């Protein structure tokens, strides 16, 4: 289950479907990622074909990322079976 968000546009999209705070072209993919993430109880549940789940390193150790499109990722941390600090970012 998703416990907390960092990106305001992403939480608005998750709760209402509004694309005002995200890139509209990413809506379909984000809907898939967030739906799966909300049902996940472990980061391994996000290991789906095409999502390219990977763990970040360095100062962002413990954070996981899945690909949305191009350089855009949804990043998150899993704790006690819940996703938290879910963010939508262009981190490259």
mmCIF file of N, CA, C and O in Angstrom:
data_model
loop_
_atom_site.group_PDB
_atom_site.id
_atom_site.type_symbol
_atom_site.label_atom_id
_atom_site.label_comp_id
_atom_site.label_asym_id
_atom_site.label_seq_id
_atom_site.Cartn_x
_atom_site.Cartn_y
_atom_site.Cartn_z
ATOM 1 N N UNK A 1 0.838 -1.178 0.000
ATOM 2 C CA UNK A 1 0.000 0.000 0.000
ATOM 3 C C UNK A 1 0.886 1.246 0.000
ATOM 4 O O UNK A 1 1.964 1.241 0.570
ATOM 5 N N UNK A 2 0.406 2.295 -0.612
ATOM 6 C CA UNK A 2 1.144 3.554 -0.628
ATOM 7 C C UNK A 2 0.821 4.320 0.654
ATOM 8 O O UNK A 2 -0.324 4.637 0.920
ATOM 9 N N UNK A 3 1.858 4.592 1.422
ATOM 10 C CA UNK A 3 1.692 5.304 2.692
ATOM 11 C C UNK A 3 1.870 6.815 2.538
ATOM 12 O O UNK A 3 1.167 7.583 3.175
ATOM 13 N N UNK A 4 2.845 7.231 1.707
ATOM 14 C CA UNK A 4 3.071 8.673 1.565
ATOM 15 C C UNK A 4 3.658 9.008 0.199
ATOM 16 O O UNK A 4 4.315 8.190 -0.432
ATOM 17 N N UNK A 5 3.383 10.230 -0.234
ATOM 18 C CA UNK A 5 3.888 10.755 -1.499
ATOM 19 C C UNK A 5 4.806 11.937 -1.214
ATOM 20 O O UNK A 5 4.642 12.638 -0.218
ATOM 21 N N UNK A 6 5.711 12.180 -2.134
ATOM 22 C CA UNK A 6 6.546 13.378 -2.067
ATOM 23 C C UNK A 6 6.114 14.388 -3.136
ATOM 24 O O UNK A 6 6.195 15.588 -2.936
ATOM 25 N N UNK A 7 5.641 13.901 -4.263
ATOM 26 C CA UNK A 7 5.270 14.744 -5.401
ATOM 27 C C UNK A 7 3.782 15.074 -5.331
ATOM 28 O O UNK A 7 2.934 14.186 -5.405
ATOM 29 N N UNK A 8 3.448 16.355 -5.196
ATOM 30 C CA UNK A 8 2.048 16.769 -5.048
ATOM 31 C C UNK A 8 1.189 16.439 -6.266
ATOM 32 O O UNK A 8 0.028 16.053 -6.133
ATOM 33 N N UNK A 9 1.756 16.595 -7.463
ATOM 34 C CA UNK A 9 1.003 16.287 -8.675
ATOM 35 C C UNK A 9 0.685 14.805 -8.778
ATOM 36 O O UNK A 9 -0.380 14.418 -9.259
ATOM 37 N N UNK A 10 1.598 13.969 -8.296
ATOM 38 C CA UNK A 10 1.393 12.521 -8.343
ATOM 39 C C UNK A 10 0.297 12.092 -7.373
ATOM 40 O O UNK A 10 -0.536 11.261 -7.711
ATOM 41 N N UNK A 11 0.283 12.661 -6.183
ATOM 42 C CA UNK A 11 -0.774 12.316 -5.225
ATOM 43 C C UNK A 11 -2.135 12.787 -5.744
ATOM 44 O O UNK A 11 -3.139 12.080 -5.600
ATOM 45 N N UNK A 12 -2.175 13.948 -6.383
ATOM 46 C CA UNK A 12 -3.432 14.443 -6.957
ATOM 47 C C UNK A 12 -3.906 13.514 -8.075
ATOM 48 O O UNK A 12 -5.090 13.190 -8.165
ATOM 49 N N UNK A 13 -2.973 13.072 -8.918
ATOM 50 C CA UNK A 13 -3.309 12.131 -9.982
ATOM 51 C C UNK A 13 -3.824 10.818 -9.394
ATOM 52 O O UNK A 13 -4.817 10.262 -9.863
ATOM 53 N N UNK A 14 -3.171 10.317 -8.363
ATOM 54 C CA UNK A 14 -3.561 9.060 -7.723
ATOM 55 C C UNK A 14 -4.964 9.147 -7.123
ATOM 56 O O UNK A 14 -5.763 8.233 -7.267
ATOM 57 N N UNK A 15 -5.254 10.245 -6.466
ATOM 58 C CA UNK A 15 -6.545 10.386 -5.775
ATOM 59 C C UNK A 15 -7.696 10.804 -6.681
ATOM 60 O O UNK A 15 -8.830 10.377 -6.473
ATOM 61 N N UNK A 16 -7.408 11.652 -7.693
ATOM 62 C CA UNK A 16 -8.502 12.203 -8.490
ATOM 63 C C UNK A 16 -8.428 11.888 -9.981
ATOM 64 O O UNK A 16 -9.409 12.090 -10.693
ATOM 65 N N UNK A 17 -7.252 11.471 -10.456
ATOM 66 C CA UNK A 17 -7.088 11.231 -11.884
ATOM 67 C C UNK A 17 -6.685 12.475 -12.660
ATOM 68 O O UNK A 17 -6.487 12.429 -13.872
ATOM 69 N N UNK A 18 -6.535 13.612 -11.981
ATOM 70 C CA UNK A 18 -6.158 14.858 -12.630
ATOM 71 C C UNK A 18 -4.705 14.794 -13.095
ATOM 72 O O UNK A 18 -3.813 14.436 -12.340
ATOM 73 N N UNK A 19 -4.460 15.185 -14.336
ATOM 74 C CA UNK A 19 -3.104 15.188 -14.880
ATOM 75 C C UNK A 19 -2.449 16.568 -14.760
ATOM 76 O O UNK A 19 -1.397 16.800 -15.357
ATOM 77 N N UNK A 20 -3.023 17.458 -13.976
ATOM 78 C CA UNK A 20 -2.520 18.828 -13.860
ATOM 79 C C UNK A 20 -1.078 18.894 -13.369
ATOM 80 O O UNK A 20 -0.330 19.761 -13.788
ATOM 81 N N UNK A 21 -0.642 18.010 -12.510
ATOM 82 C CA UNK A 21 0.697 18.095 -11.947
ATOM 83 C C UNK A 21 1.704 17.114 -12.519
ATOM 84 O O UNK A 21 2.821 16.998 -12.009
ATOM 85 N N UNK A 22 1.306 16.392 -13.570
ATOM 86 C CA UNK A 22 2.199 15.413 -14.201
ATOM 87 C C UNK A 22 2.201 15.649 -15.705
ATOM 88 O O UNK A 22 1.386 16.419 -16.210
ATOM 89 N N UNK A 23 3.079 14.981 -16.406
ATOM 90 C CA UNK A 23 3.045 15.057 -17.859
ATOM 91 C C UNK A 23 1.898 14.168 -18.353
ATOM 92 O O UNK A 23 1.902 12.960 -18.095
ATOM 93 N N UNK A 24 0.915 14.730 -19.030
ATOM 94 C CA UNK A 24 -0.246 13.957 -19.475
ATOM 95 C C UNK A 24 0.118 12.712 -20.289
ATOM 96 O O UNK A 24 -0.576 11.704 -20.209
ATOM 97 N N UNK A 25 1.206 12.763 -21.032
ATOM 98 C CA UNK A 25 1.628 11.604 -21.825
ATOM 99 C C UNK A 25 2.035 10.421 -20.944
ATOM 100 O O UNK A 25 2.046 9.282 -21.401
ATOM 101 N N UNK A 26 2.327 10.676 -19.679
ATOM 102 C CA UNK A 26 2.738 9.618 -18.753
ATOM 103 C C UNK A 26 1.567 9.031 -17.963
ATOM 104 O O UNK A 26 1.758 8.095 -17.180
ATOM 105 N N UNK A 27 0.372 9.554 -18.130
ATOM 106 C CA UNK A 27 -0.769 9.171 -17.303
ATOM 107 C C UNK A 27 -1.055 7.666 -17.332
ATOM 108 O O UNK A 27 -1.250 7.052 -16.283
ATOM 109 N N UNK A 28 -1.086 7.074 -18.502
ATOM 110 C CA UNK A 28 -1.410 5.647 -18.599
ATOM 111 C C UNK A 28 -0.376 4.801 -17.857
ATOM 112 O O UNK A 28 -0.721 3.897 -17.102
ATOM 113 N N UNK A 29 0.878 5.115 -18.065
ATOM 114 C CA UNK A 29 1.960 4.364 -17.426
ATOM 115 C C UNK A 29 1.953 4.586 -15.904
ATOM 116 O O UNK A 29 2.137 3.654 -15.130
ATOM 117 N N UNK A 30 1.737 5.826 -15.475
ATOM 118 C CA UNK A 30 1.683 6.118 -14.045
ATOM 119 C C UNK A 30 0.503 5.417 -13.374
ATOM 120 O O UNK A 30 0.614 4.946 -12.246
ATOM 121 N N UNK A 31 -0.607 5.327 -14.071
ATOM 122 C CA UNK A 31 -1.775 4.626 -13.524
ATOM 123 C C UNK A 31 -1.435 3.152 -13.261
ATOM 124 O O UNK A 31 -1.775 2.606 -12.215
ATOM 125 N N UNK A 32 -0.727 2.534 -14.205
ATOM 126 C CA UNK A 32 -0.296 1.145 -14.042
ATOM 127 C C UNK A 32 0.664 1.010 -12.864
ATOM 128 O O UNK A 32 0.492 0.132 -12.011
ATOM 129 N N UNK A 33 1.666 1.883 -12.793
ATOM 130 C CA UNK A 33 2.675 1.819 -11.732
ATOM 131 C C UNK A 33 2.041 2.051 -10.368
ATOM 132 O O UNK A 33 2.281 1.289 -9.420
ATOM 133 N N UNK A 34 1.220 3.074 -10.241
ATOM 134 C CA UNK A 34 0.612 3.383 -8.941
ATOM 135 C C UNK A 34 -0.379 2.318 -8.502
ATOM 136 O O UNK A 34 -0.456 1.989 -7.315
ATOM 137 N N UNK A 35 -1.125 1.758 -9.434
ATOM 138 C CA UNK A 35 -2.051 0.677 -9.092
ATOM 139 C C UNK A 35 -1.312 -0.537 -8.566
ATOM 140 O O UNK A 35 -1.696 -1.132 -7.554
ATOM 141 N N UNK A 36 -0.251 -0.898 -9.247
ATOM 142 C CA UNK A 36 0.561 -2.036 -8.814
ATOM 143 C C UNK A 36 1.247 -1.736 -7.487
ATOM 144 O O UNK A 36 1.320 -2.584 -6.605
ATOM 145 N N UNK A 37 1.747 -0.528 -7.348
ATOM 146 C CA UNK A 37 2.427 -0.131 -6.117
ATOM 147 C C UNK A 37 1.475 -0.139 -4.928
ATOM 148 O O UNK A 37 1.840 -0.573 -3.833
ATOM 149 N N UNK A 38 0.253 0.290 -5.120
ATOM 150 C CA UNK A 38 -0.721 0.307 -4.039
ATOM 151 C C UNK A 38 -1.090 -1.101 -3.586
ATOM 152 O O UNK A 38 -1.445 -1.312 -2.432
ATOM 153 N N UNK A 39 -0.976 -2.076 -4.483
ATOM 154 C CA UNK A 39 -1.277 -3.466 -4.135
ATOM 155 C C UNK A 39 -0.047 -4.217 -3.628
ATOM 156 O O UNK A 39 -0.180 -5.302 -3.069
ATOM 157 N N UNK A 40 1.140 -3.648 -3.807
ATOM 158 C CA UNK A 40 2.387 -4.327 -3.461
ATOM 159 C C UNK A 40 2.617 -4.355 -1.953
ATOM 160 O O UNK A 40 2.271 -3.421 -1.243
ATOM 161 N N UNK A 41 3.241 -5.437 -1.504
ATOM 162 C CA UNK A 41 3.631 -5.531 -0.096
ATOM 163 C C UNK A 41 5.143 -5.620 0.050
ATOM 164 O O UNK A 41 5.661 -5.638 1.155
ATOM 165 N N UNK A 42 5.838 -5.673 -1.080
ATOM 166 C CA UNK A 42 7.295 -5.760 -1.090
ATOM 167 C C UNK A 42 7.797 -5.194 -2.413
ATOM 168 O O UNK A 42 7.080 -5.228 -3.415
ATOM 169 N N UNK A 43 9.012 -4.717 -2.424
ATOM 170 C CA UNK A 43 9.565 -4.134 -3.651
ATOM 171 C C UNK A 43 9.651 -5.170 -4.774
ATOM 172 O O UNK A 43 9.576 -4.821 -5.946
ATOM 173 N N UNK A 44 9.754 -6.445 -4.447
ATOM 174 C CA UNK A 44 9.810 -7.478 -5.484
ATOM 175 C C UNK A 44 8.511 -7.553 -6.280
ATOM 176 O O UNK A 44 8.511 -8.017 -7.421
ATOM 177 N N UNK A 45 7.409 -7.068 -5.708
ATOM 178 C CA UNK A 45 6.135 -7.039 -6.431
ATOM 179 C C UNK A 45 6.162 -6.047 -7.600
ATOM 180 O O UNK A 45 5.299 -6.079 -8.463
ATOM 181 N N UNK A 46 7.156 -5.173 -7.618
ATOM 182 C CA UNK A 46 7.290 -4.178 -8.684
ATOM 183 C C UNK A 46 8.222 -4.638 -9.791
ATOM 184 O O UNK A 46 8.541 -3.880 -10.693
ATOM 185 N N UNK A 47 8.664 -5.873 -9.749
ATOM 186 C CA UNK A 47 9.583 -6.410 -10.762
ATOM 187 C C UNK A 47 8.787 -6.947 -11.949
ATOM 188 O O UNK A 47 8.713 -8.147 -12.180
ATOM 189 N N UNK A 48 8.187 -6.024 -12.690
ATOM 190 C CA UNK A 48 7.370 -6.375 -13.848
ATOM 191 C C UNK A 48 8.143 -6.082 -15.128
ATOM 192 O O UNK A 48 8.965 -5.163 -15.166
ATOM 193 N N UNK A 49 7.882 -6.842 -16.193
ATOM 194 C CA UNK A 49 8.559 -6.563 -17.467
ATOM 195 C C UNK A 49 8.322 -5.118 -17.909
ATOM 196 O O UNK A 49 7.207 -4.609 -17.854
ATOM 197 N N UNK A 50 9.378 -4.446 -18.300
ATOM 198 C CA UNK A 50 9.282 -3.082 -18.792
ATOM 199 C C UNK A 50 9.438 -1.989 -17.753
ATOM 200 O O UNK A 50 9.699 -0.848 -18.100
ATOM 201 N N UNK A 51 9.277 -2.321 -16.472
ATOM 202 C CA UNK A 51 9.406 -1.285 -15.445
ATOM 203 C C UNK A 51 10.858 -1.014 -15.068
ATOM 204 O O UNK A 51 11.162 0.030 -14.510
ATOM 205 N N UNK A 52 11.730 -1.955 -15.364
ATOM 206 C CA UNK A 52 13.161 -1.806 -15.085
ATOM 207 C C UNK A 52 13.418 -1.356 -13.648
ATOM 208 O O UNK A 52 14.104 -0.376 -13.387
ATOM 209 N N UNK A 53 12.842 -2.086 -12.712
ATOM 210 C CA UNK A 53 13.029 -1.789 -11.291
ATOM 211 C C UNK A 53 14.510 -1.878 -10.947
ATOM 212 O O UNK A 53 15.200 -2.812 -11.331
ATOM 213 N N UNK A 54 15.015 -0.885 -10.233
ATOM 214 C CA UNK A 54 16.410 -0.907 -9.812
ATOM 215 C C UNK A 54 16.582 -0.095 -8.531
ATOM 216 O O UNK A 54 15.821 0.817 -8.248
ATOM 217 N N UNK A 55 17.595 -0.473 -7.768
ATOM 218 C CA UNK A 55 17.894 0.229 -6.533
ATOM 219 C C UNK A 55 18.918 1.327 -6.816
ATOM 220 O O UNK A 55 19.855 1.129 -7.592
ATOM 221 N N UNK A 56 18.727 2.466 -6.189
ATOM 222 C CA UNK A 56 19.661 3.572 -6.350
ATOM 223 C C UNK A 56 20.831 3.374 -5.385
ATOM 224 O O UNK A 56 20.742 2.599 -4.436
ATOM 225 N N UNK A 57 21.914 4.089 -5.630
ATOM 226 C CA UNK A 57 23.106 3.924 -4.793
ATOM 227 C C UNK A 57 23.583 5.281 -4.288
ATOM 228 O O UNK A 57 22.974 6.313 -4.559
ATOM 229 N N UNK A 58 24.675 5.256 -3.573
ATOM 230 C CA UNK A 58 25.253 6.486 -3.037
ATOM 231 C C UNK A 58 24.373 7.103 -1.974
ATOM 232 O O UNK A 58 23.851 6.410 -1.093
ATOM 233 N N UNK A 59 24.154 8.404 -2.073
ATOM 234 C CA UNK A 59 23.358 9.112 -1.066
ATOM 235 C C UNK A 59 21.882 8.713 -1.111
ATOM 236 O O UNK A 59 21.127 9.017 -0.191
ATOM 237 N N UNK A 60 21.481 8.007 -2.167
ATOM 238 C CA UNK A 60 20.075 7.582 -2.307
ATOM 239 C C UNK A 60 19.912 6.083 -2.081
ATOM 240 O O UNK A 60 18.940 5.478 -2.527
ATOM 241 N N UNK A 61 20.856 5.496 -1.378
ATOM 242 C CA UNK A 61 20.788 4.075 -1.063
ATOM 243 C C UNK A 61 19.498 3.771 -0.298
ATOM 244 O O UNK A 61 19.075 4.541 0.561
ATOM 245 N N UNK A 62 18.872 2.664 -0.624
ATOM 246 C CA UNK A 62 17.602 2.297 0.012
ATOM 247 C C UNK A 62 16.388 2.765 -0.763
ATOM 248 O O UNK A 62 15.261 2.426 -0.425
ATOM 249 N N UNK A 63 16.603 3.575 -1.791
ATOM 250 C CA UNK A 63 15.523 4.066 -2.646
ATOM 251 C C UNK A 63 15.487 3.209 -3.903
ATOM 252 O O UNK A 63 16.516 2.856 -4.463
ATOM 253 N N UNK A 64 14.289 2.856 -4.336
ATOM 254 C CA UNK A 64 14.085 2.063 -5.550
ATOM 255 C C UNK A 64 13.459 2.947 -6.615
ATOM 256 O O UNK A 64 12.791 3.934 -6.294
ATOM 257 N N UNK A 65 13.651 2.579 -7.875
ATOM 258 C CA UNK A 65 13.075 3.334 -8.982
ATOM 259 C C UNK A 65 12.491 2.385 -10.016
ATOM 260 O O UNK A 65 12.993 1.271 -10.201
ATOM 261 N N UNK A 66 11.422 2.815 -10.663
ATOM 262 C CA UNK A 66 10.865 2.118 -11.819
ATOM 263 C C UNK A 66 10.703 3.151 -12.933
ATOM 264 O O UNK A 66 10.445 4.327 -12.678
ATOM 265 N N UNK A 67 10.881 2.716 -14.153
ATOM 266 C CA UNK A 67 10.864 3.600 -15.305
ATOM 267 C C UNK A 67 9.446 3.970 -15.723
ATOM 268 O O UNK A 67 8.584 3.107 -15.847
ATOM 269 N N UNK A 68 9.241 5.260 -15.946
ATOM 270 C CA UNK A 68 7.988 5.749 -16.519
ATOM 271 C C UNK A 68 8.195 5.905 -18.021
ATOM 272 O O UNK A 68 7.559 5.243 -18.823
ATOM 273 N N UNK A 69 9.124 6.776 -18.407
ATOM 274 C CA UNK A 69 9.436 7.023 -19.812
ATOM 275 C C UNK A 69 10.706 7.855 -19.889
ATOM 276 O O UNK A 69 10.845 8.820 -19.128
ATOM 277 N N UNK A 70 11.603 7.507 -20.806
ATOM 278 C CA UNK A 70 12.833 8.275 -20.950
ATOM 279 C C UNK A 70 13.582 8.375 -19.635
ATOM 280 O O UNK A 70 13.896 7.369 -19.018
ATOM 281 N N UNK A 71 13.840 9.591 -19.183
ATOM 282 C CA UNK A 71 14.524 9.817 -17.913
ATOM 283 C C UNK A 71 13.590 9.869 -16.717
ATOM 284 O O UNK A 71 14.046 10.009 -15.592
ATOM 285 N N UNK A 72 12.313 9.812 -16.949
ATOM 286 C CA UNK A 72 11.334 9.926 -15.858
ATOM 287 C C UNK A 72 11.197 8.615 -15.100
ATOM 288 O O UNK A 72 11.068 7.547 -15.691
ATOM 289 N N UNK A 73 11.204 8.728 -13.763
ATOM 290 C CA UNK A 73 11.091 7.565 -12.887
ATOM 291 C C UNK A 73 10.106 7.851 -11.765
ATOM 292 O O UNK A 73 9.903 8.999 -11.369
ATOM 293 N N UNK A 74 9.536 6.779 -11.238
ATOM 294 C CA UNK A 74 8.845 6.836 -9.961
ATOM 295 C C UNK A 74 9.830 6.236 -8.975
ATOM 296 O O UNK A 74 10.309 5.120 -9.166
ATOM 297 N N UNK A 75 10.187 7.011 -7.947
ATOM 298 C CA UNK A 75 11.116 6.537 -6.929
ATOM 299 C C UNK A 75 10.350 6.351 -5.625
ATOM 300 O O UNK A 75 9.343 7.030 -5.377
ATOM 301 N N UNK A 76 10.821 5.418 -4.807
ATOM 302 C CA UNK A 76 10.108 5.080 -3.578
ATOM 303 C C UNK A 76 10.997 4.308 -2.630
ATOM 304 O O UNK A 76 12.068 3.835 -2.999
ATOM 305 N N UNK A 77 10.515 4.165 -1.431
ATOM 306 C CA UNK A 77 11.154 3.329 -0.421
ATOM 307 C C UNK A 77 10.072 2.422 0.167
ATOM 308 O O UNK A 77 8.934 2.850 0.345
ATOM 309 N N UNK A 78 10.431 1.179 0.421
ATOM 310 C CA UNK A 78 9.495 0.250 1.065
ATOM 311 C C UNK A 78 9.878 0.097 2.518
ATOM 312 O O UNK A 78 11.047 -0.105 2.848
ATOM 313 N N UNK A 79 8.901 0.210 3.394
ATOM 314 C CA UNK A 79 9.119 0.008 4.820
ATOM 315 C C UNK A 79 7.882 -0.653 5.410
ATOM 316 O O UNK A 79 6.762 -0.196 5.195
ATOM 317 N N UNK A 80 8.087 -1.737 6.117
ATOM 318 C CA UNK A 80 7.002 -2.474 6.772
ATOM 319 C C UNK A 80 5.868 -2.831 5.809
ATOM 320 O O UNK A 80 4.690 -2.733 6.152
ATOM 321 N N UNK A 81 6.219 -3.216 4.586
ATOM 322 C CA UNK A 81 5.219 -3.643 3.615
ATOM 323 C C UNK A 81 4.467 -2.520 2.932
ATOM 324 O O UNK A 81 3.473 -2.759 2.249
ATOM 325 N N UNK A 82 4.912 -1.279 3.115
ATOM 326 C CA UNK A 82 4.250 -0.129 2.507
ATOM 327 C C UNK A 82 5.238 0.707 1.716
ATOM 328 O O UNK A 82 6.397 0.849 2.108
ATOM 329 N N UNK A 83 4.768 1.289 0.634
ATOM 330 C CA UNK A 83 5.586 2.214 -0.147
ATOM 331 C C UNK A 83 5.463 3.595 0.481
ATOM 332 O O UNK A 83 4.372 4.017 0.868
ATOM 333 N N UNK A 84 6.581 4.286 0.579
ATOM 334 C CA UNK A 84 6.539 5.633 1.132
ATOM 335 C C UNK A 84 7.477 6.540 0.360
ATOM 336 O O UNK A 84 8.339 6.077 -0.384
ATOM 337 N N UNK A 85 7.278 7.822 0.522
ATOM 338 C CA UNK A 85 8.047 8.854 -0.167
ATOM 339 C C UNK A 85 8.021 8.601 -1.680
ATOM 340 O O UNK A 85 9.038 8.659 -2.360
ATOM 341 N N UNK A 86 6.839 8.303 -2.211
ATOM 342 C CA UNK A 86 6.691 8.025 -3.640
ATOM 343 C C UNK A 86 6.837 9.342 -4.398
ATOM 344 O O UNK A 86 6.133 10.310 -4.133
ATOM 345 N N UNK A 87 7.784 9.373 -5.333
ATOM 346 C CA UNK A 87 8.110 10.598 -6.048
ATOM 347 C C UNK A 87 8.099 10.336 -7.561
ATOM 348 O O UNK A 87 8.324 9.215 -8.008
ATOM 349 N N UNK A 88 7.870 11.373 -8.311
ATOM 350 C CA UNK A 88 7.872 11.347 -9.779
ATOM 351 C C UNK A 88 8.930 12.336 -10.206
ATOM 352 O O UNK A 88 8.805 13.536 -9.939
ATOM 353 N N UNK A 89 10.009 11.850 -10.812
ATOM 354 C CA UNK A 89 11.129 12.740 -11.076
ATOM 355 C C UNK A 89 11.916 12.394 -12.334
ATOM 356 O O UNK A 89 11.942 11.248 -12.754
ATOM 357 N N UNK A 90 12.561 13.402 -12.865
ATOM 358 C CA UNK A 90 13.501 13.254 -13.981
ATOM 359 C C UNK A 90 14.877 13.339 -13.339
ATOM 360 O O UNK A 90 15.380 14.419 -13.083
ATOM 361 N N UNK A 91 15.462 12.195 -13.028
ATOM 362 C CA UNK A 91 16.683 12.237 -12.223
ATOM 363 C C UNK A 91 17.974 11.999 -12.988
ATOM 364 O O UNK A 91 19.013 11.803 -12.374
ATOM 365 N N UNK A 92 17.955 12.020 -14.290
ATOM 366 C CA UNK A 92 19.199 11.864 -15.027
ATOM 367 C C UNK A 92 19.610 13.168 -15.672
ATOM 368 O O UNK A 92 18.879 13.965 -16.071
#
